[in-house]
Amino acid sequence: MTTVLISLVAVAFIVISLRSYTSLRLCPVCAGVVVTWAWLLALVTLRPELYEVYRLPLAILMGASVAGSMRALEGRIGLSVTQSAAWKVVFVTAGVGAVHAIASRAAFTEITLWLGAVVLVAGIGLLSGRSGAERATEVTESKVARIKKEMEECC
């Protein structure tokens, strides 16, 4: 587990240091998590005898990626509270299914189906959501209307 934590922190600090030299805007923790589970997955694929050692950290990190992806996409799709809750449930269910299929070394077909489900759910969410500009306009218009009403009722 120490190796996993060192990897996560090292990649995060590399991304932080690259920020000052490039226009790359990447979450350091997200990068650390993804890079770490990617090399863990490659390692247990190349050296199957290490699977039992790294199975739990691999699953934890991949699960964190599902939750992080859900959170990142949620901000971009702009669904109503009810739609957002339903979308989260479906996205996390598909994501956890994909993580389980990958971490348990399931058949390629099963992994492909679960990953396809994740992409489908994310795509539907992105296509059906409103843009950030639309949400900002609605928020601004509602604030202006509220302030205007308060001013009219004031005196």
mmCIF file of C-alpha atoms in Angstrom:
data_model
loop_
_atom_site.group_PDB
_atom_site.id
_atom_site.type_symbol
_atom_site.label_atom_id
_atom_site.label_comp_id
_atom_site.label_asym_id
_atom_site.label_seq_id
_atom_site.Cartn_x
_atom_site.Cartn_y
_atom_site.Cartn_z
ATOM 1 C CA MET A 1 0.000 0.000 0.000
ATOM 2 C CA THR A 2 2.941 2.320 0.655
ATOM 3 C CA THR A 3 3.987 2.067 -2.987
ATOM 4 C CA VAL A 4 0.483 3.032 -4.074
ATOM 5 C CA LEU A 5 0.411 6.088 -1.809
ATOM 6 C CA ILE A 6 3.883 7.193 -2.918
ATOM 7 C CA SER A 7 2.779 6.901 -6.548
ATOM 8 C CA LEU A 8 -0.362 8.918 -5.936
ATOM 9 C CA VAL A 9 1.531 11.717 -4.170
ATOM 10 C CA ALA A 10 4.425 11.720 -6.666
ATOM 11 C CA VAL A 11 2.137 12.042 -9.685
ATOM 12 C CA ALA A 12 0.103 14.750 -7.950
ATOM 13 C CA PHE A 13 3.250 16.785 -7.249
ATOM 14 C CA ILE A 14 4.468 16.319 -10.827
ATOM 15 C CA VAL A 15 1.160 17.694 -12.120
ATOM 16 C CA ILE A 16 1.326 20.593 -9.660
ATOM 17 C CA SER A 17 4.846 21.454 -10.806
ATOM 18 C CA LEU A 18 3.863 21.228 -14.498
ATOM 19 C CA ARG A 19 1.064 23.742 -13.972
ATOM 20 C CA SER A 20 3.528 26.631 -13.762
ATOM 21 C CA TYR A 21 5.150 25.681 -17.087
ATOM 22 C CA THR A 22 2.128 24.793 -19.181
ATOM 23 C CA SER A 23 -1.489 25.764 -19.652
ATOM 24 C CA LEU A 24 -2.462 22.255 -18.556
ATOM 25 C CA ARG A 25 -5.296 22.454 -16.042
ATOM 26 C CA LEU A 26 -5.596 19.012 -14.561
ATOM 27 C CA CYS A 27 -6.586 18.040 -11.043
ATOM 28 C CA PRO A 28 -3.391 16.736 -9.400
ATOM 29 C CA VAL A 29 -5.222 14.250 -7.190
ATOM 30 C CA CYS A 30 -7.286 12.948 -10.102
ATOM 31 C CA ALA A 31 -4.142 12.503 -12.170
ATOM 32 C CA GLY A 32 -2.418 10.712 -9.299
ATOM 33 C CA VAL A 33 -5.354 8.363 -8.846
ATOM 34 C CA VAL A 34 -5.732 7.532 -12.554
ATOM 35 C CA VAL A 35 -2.023 7.082 -13.241
ATOM 36 C CA THR A 36 -1.635 4.909 -10.146
ATOM 37 C CA TRP A 37 -4.523 2.581 -10.954
ATOM 38 C CA ALA A 38 -3.413 2.424 -14.592
ATOM 39 C CA TRP A 39 0.067 1.182 -13.676
ATOM 40 C CA LEU A 40 -1.404 -1.152 -11.058
ATOM 41 C CA LEU A 41 -3.701 -2.626 -13.684
ATOM 42 C CA ALA A 42 -0.775 -3.063 -16.064
ATOM 43 C CA LEU A 43 1.297 -4.642 -13.289
ATOM 44 C CA VAL A 44 -1.297 -7.217 -12.279
ATOM 45 C CA THR A 45 -1.897 -8.001 -15.946
ATOM 46 C CA LEU A 46 1.798 -8.615 -16.564
ATOM 47 C CA ARG A 47 2.421 -10.284 -13.206
ATOM 48 C CA PRO A 48 -0.795 -12.103 -12.202
ATOM 49 C CA GLU A 49 0.789 -13.383 -8.990
ATOM 50 C CA LEU A 50 0.642 -9.786 -7.663
ATOM 51 C CA TYR A 51 -3.113 -9.557 -8.192
ATOM 52 C CA GLU A 52 -4.004 -10.488 -4.606
ATOM 53 C CA VAL A 53 -1.539 -7.922 -3.247
ATOM 54 C CA TYR A 54 -2.913 -5.003 -5.272
ATOM 55 C CA ARG A 55 -6.546 -6.009 -5.762
ATOM 56 C CA LEU A 56 -7.940 -3.816 -2.987
ATOM 57 C CA PRO A 57 -5.946 -0.622 -3.729
ATOM 58 C CA LEU A 58 -6.747 -1.055 -7.420
ATOM 59 C CA ALA A 59 -10.478 -1.311 -6.728
ATOM 60 C CA ILE A 60 -10.419 1.638 -4.305
ATOM 61 C CA LEU A 61 -8.617 3.903 -6.764
ATOM 62 C CA MET A 62 -10.837 2.901 -9.665
ATOM 63 C CA GLY A 63 -13.904 3.521 -7.511
ATOM 64 C CA ALA A 64 -12.556 6.961 -6.663
ATOM 65 C CA SER A 65 -12.271 7.616 -10.398
ATOM 66 C CA VAL A 66 -15.932 6.719 -10.848
ATOM 67 C CA ALA A 67 -16.976 9.118 -8.099
ATOM 68 C CA GLY A 68 -14.659 11.848 -9.385
ATOM 69 C CA SER A 69 -15.906 11.430 -12.940
ATOM 70 C CA MET A 70 -19.487 11.619 -11.751
ATOM 71 C CA ARG A 71 -18.751 14.820 -9.849
ATOM 72 C CA ALA A 72 -16.859 16.400 -12.762
ATOM 73 C CA LEU A 73 -19.585 15.566 -15.273
ATOM 74 C CA GLU A 74 -22.352 16.640 -12.905
ATOM 75 C CA GLY A 75 -21.115 20.218 -13.024
ATOM 76 C CA ARG A 76 -21.256 20.204 -16.821
ATOM 77 C CA ILE A 77 -24.678 18.714 -17.447
ATOM 78 C CA GLY A 78 -26.867 21.017 -15.344
ATOM 79 C CA LEU A 79 -29.823 18.731 -14.712
ATOM 80 C CA SER A 80 -32.592 19.401 -12.224
ATOM 81 C CA VAL A 81 -32.153 18.001 -8.729
ATOM 82 C CA THR A 82 -34.363 14.974 -9.472
ATOM 83 C CA GLN A 83 -32.751 14.306 -12.855
ATOM 84 C CA SER A 84 -29.306 14.748 -11.346
ATOM 85 C CA ALA A 85 -29.987 12.262 -8.558
ATOM 86 C CA ALA A 86 -31.282 9.664 -11.013
ATOM 87 C CA TRP A 87 -28.351 10.257 -13.359
ATOM 88 C CA LYS A 88 -25.869 9.853 -10.477
ATOM 89 C CA VAL A 89 -27.397 6.530 -9.455
ATOM 90 C CA VAL A 90 -27.242 5.184 -12.998
ATOM 91 C CA PHE A 91 -23.713 6.530 -13.619
ATOM 92 C CA VAL A 92 -22.290 5.167 -10.376
ATOM 93 C CA THR A 93 -23.999 1.812 -10.907
ATOM 94 C CA ALA A 94 -22.500 1.516 -14.386
ATOM 95 C CA GLY A 95 -19.136 2.753 -13.126
ATOM 96 C CA VAL A 96 -19.000 0.330 -10.213
ATOM 97 C CA GLY A 97 -19.971 -2.470 -12.575
ATOM 98 C CA ALA A 98 -17.104 -1.507 -14.870
ATOM 99 C CA VAL A 99 -14.653 -1.296 -11.966
ATOM 100 C CA HIS A 100 -15.769 -4.684 -10.677
ATOM 101 C CA ALA A 101 -15.420 -6.244 -14.110
ATOM 102 C CA ILE A 102 -11.914 -4.822 -14.536
ATOM 103 C CA ALA A 103 -10.695 -5.428 -10.981
ATOM 104 C CA SER A 104 -12.030 -8.988 -10.923
ATOM 105 C CA ARG A 105 -10.369 -9.669 -14.279
ATOM 106 C CA ALA A 106 -13.656 -10.508 -15.945
ATOM 107 C CA ALA A 107 -13.961 -11.466 -19.581
ATOM 108 C CA PHE A 108 -13.233 -8.754 -22.142
ATOM 109 C CA THR A 109 -16.875 -8.795 -23.284
ATOM 110 C CA GLU A 110 -18.179 -8.034 -19.799
ATOM 111 C CA ILE A 111 -15.675 -5.211 -19.331
ATOM 112 C CA THR A 112 -16.597 -3.741 -22.710
ATOM 113 C CA LEU A 113 -20.316 -3.846 -21.884
ATOM 114 C CA TRP A 114 -19.834 -2.074 -18.549
ATOM 115 C CA LEU A 115 -17.517 0.568 -20.019
ATOM 116 C CA GLY A 116 -19.996 1.077 -22.832
ATOM 117 C CA ALA A 117 -22.710 1.645 -20.239
ATOM 118 C CA VAL A 118 -20.593 4.290 -18.520
ATOM 119 C CA VAL A 119 -19.921 6.098 -21.802
ATOM 120 C CA LEU A 120 -23.601 5.896 -22.753
ATOM 121 C CA VAL A 121 -24.817 7.285 -19.428
ATOM 122 C CA ALA A 122 -22.198 10.071 -19.474
ATOM 123 C CA GLY A 123 -23.081 10.940 -23.060
ATOM 124 C CA ILE A 124 -26.805 11.053 -22.362
ATOM 125 C CA GLY A 125 -26.166 13.280 -19.363
ATOM 126 C CA LEU A 126 -23.963 15.645 -21.326
ATOM 127 C CA LEU A 127 -26.312 15.808 -24.295
ATOM 128 C CA SER A 128 -29.435 16.356 -22.218
ATOM 129 C CA GLY A 129 -27.950 18.908 -19.835
ATOM 130 C CA ARG A 130 -27.805 22.629 -20.118
ATOM 131 C CA SER A 131 -24.604 24.528 -20.717
ATOM 132 C CA GLY A 132 -22.902 26.495 -17.959
ATOM 133 C CA ALA A 133 -23.824 29.742 -19.730
ATOM 134 C CA GLU A 134 -27.510 28.793 -19.743
ATOM 135 C CA ARG A 135 -27.416 27.995 -16.025
ATOM 136 C CA ALA A 136 -25.531 31.219 -15.238
ATOM 137 C CA THR A 137 -28.081 33.264 -17.208
ATOM 138 C CA GLU A 138 -30.959 31.623 -15.359
ATOM 139 C CA VAL A 139 -29.319 32.235 -11.977
ATOM 140 C CA THR A 140 -28.539 35.854 -12.848
ATOM 141 C CA GLU A 141 -32.050 36.493 -14.183
ATOM 142 C CA SER A 142 -33.654 34.961 -11.101
ATOM 143 C CA LYS A 143 -31.431 37.027 -8.792
ATOM 144 C CA VAL A 144 -32.223 40.214 -10.698
ATOM 145 C CA ALA A 145 -35.953 39.446 -10.581
ATOM 146 C CA ARG A 146 -35.779 38.744 -6.834
ATOM 147 C CA ILE A 147 -33.871 41.956 -6.104
ATOM 148 C CA LYS A 148 -36.240 43.968 -8.314
ATOM 149 C CA LYS A 149 -39.250 42.524 -6.464
ATOM 150 C CA GLU A 150 -37.682 43.270 -3.079
ATOM 151 C CA MET A 151 -36.974 46.850 -4.138
ATOM 152 C CA GLU A 152 -40.551 47.351 -5.339
ATOM 153 C CA GLU A 153 -41.948 45.972 -2.098
ATOM 154 C CA CYS A 154 -39.532 47.935 0.049
ATOM 155 C CA CYS A 155 -41.179 51.339 0.217
#
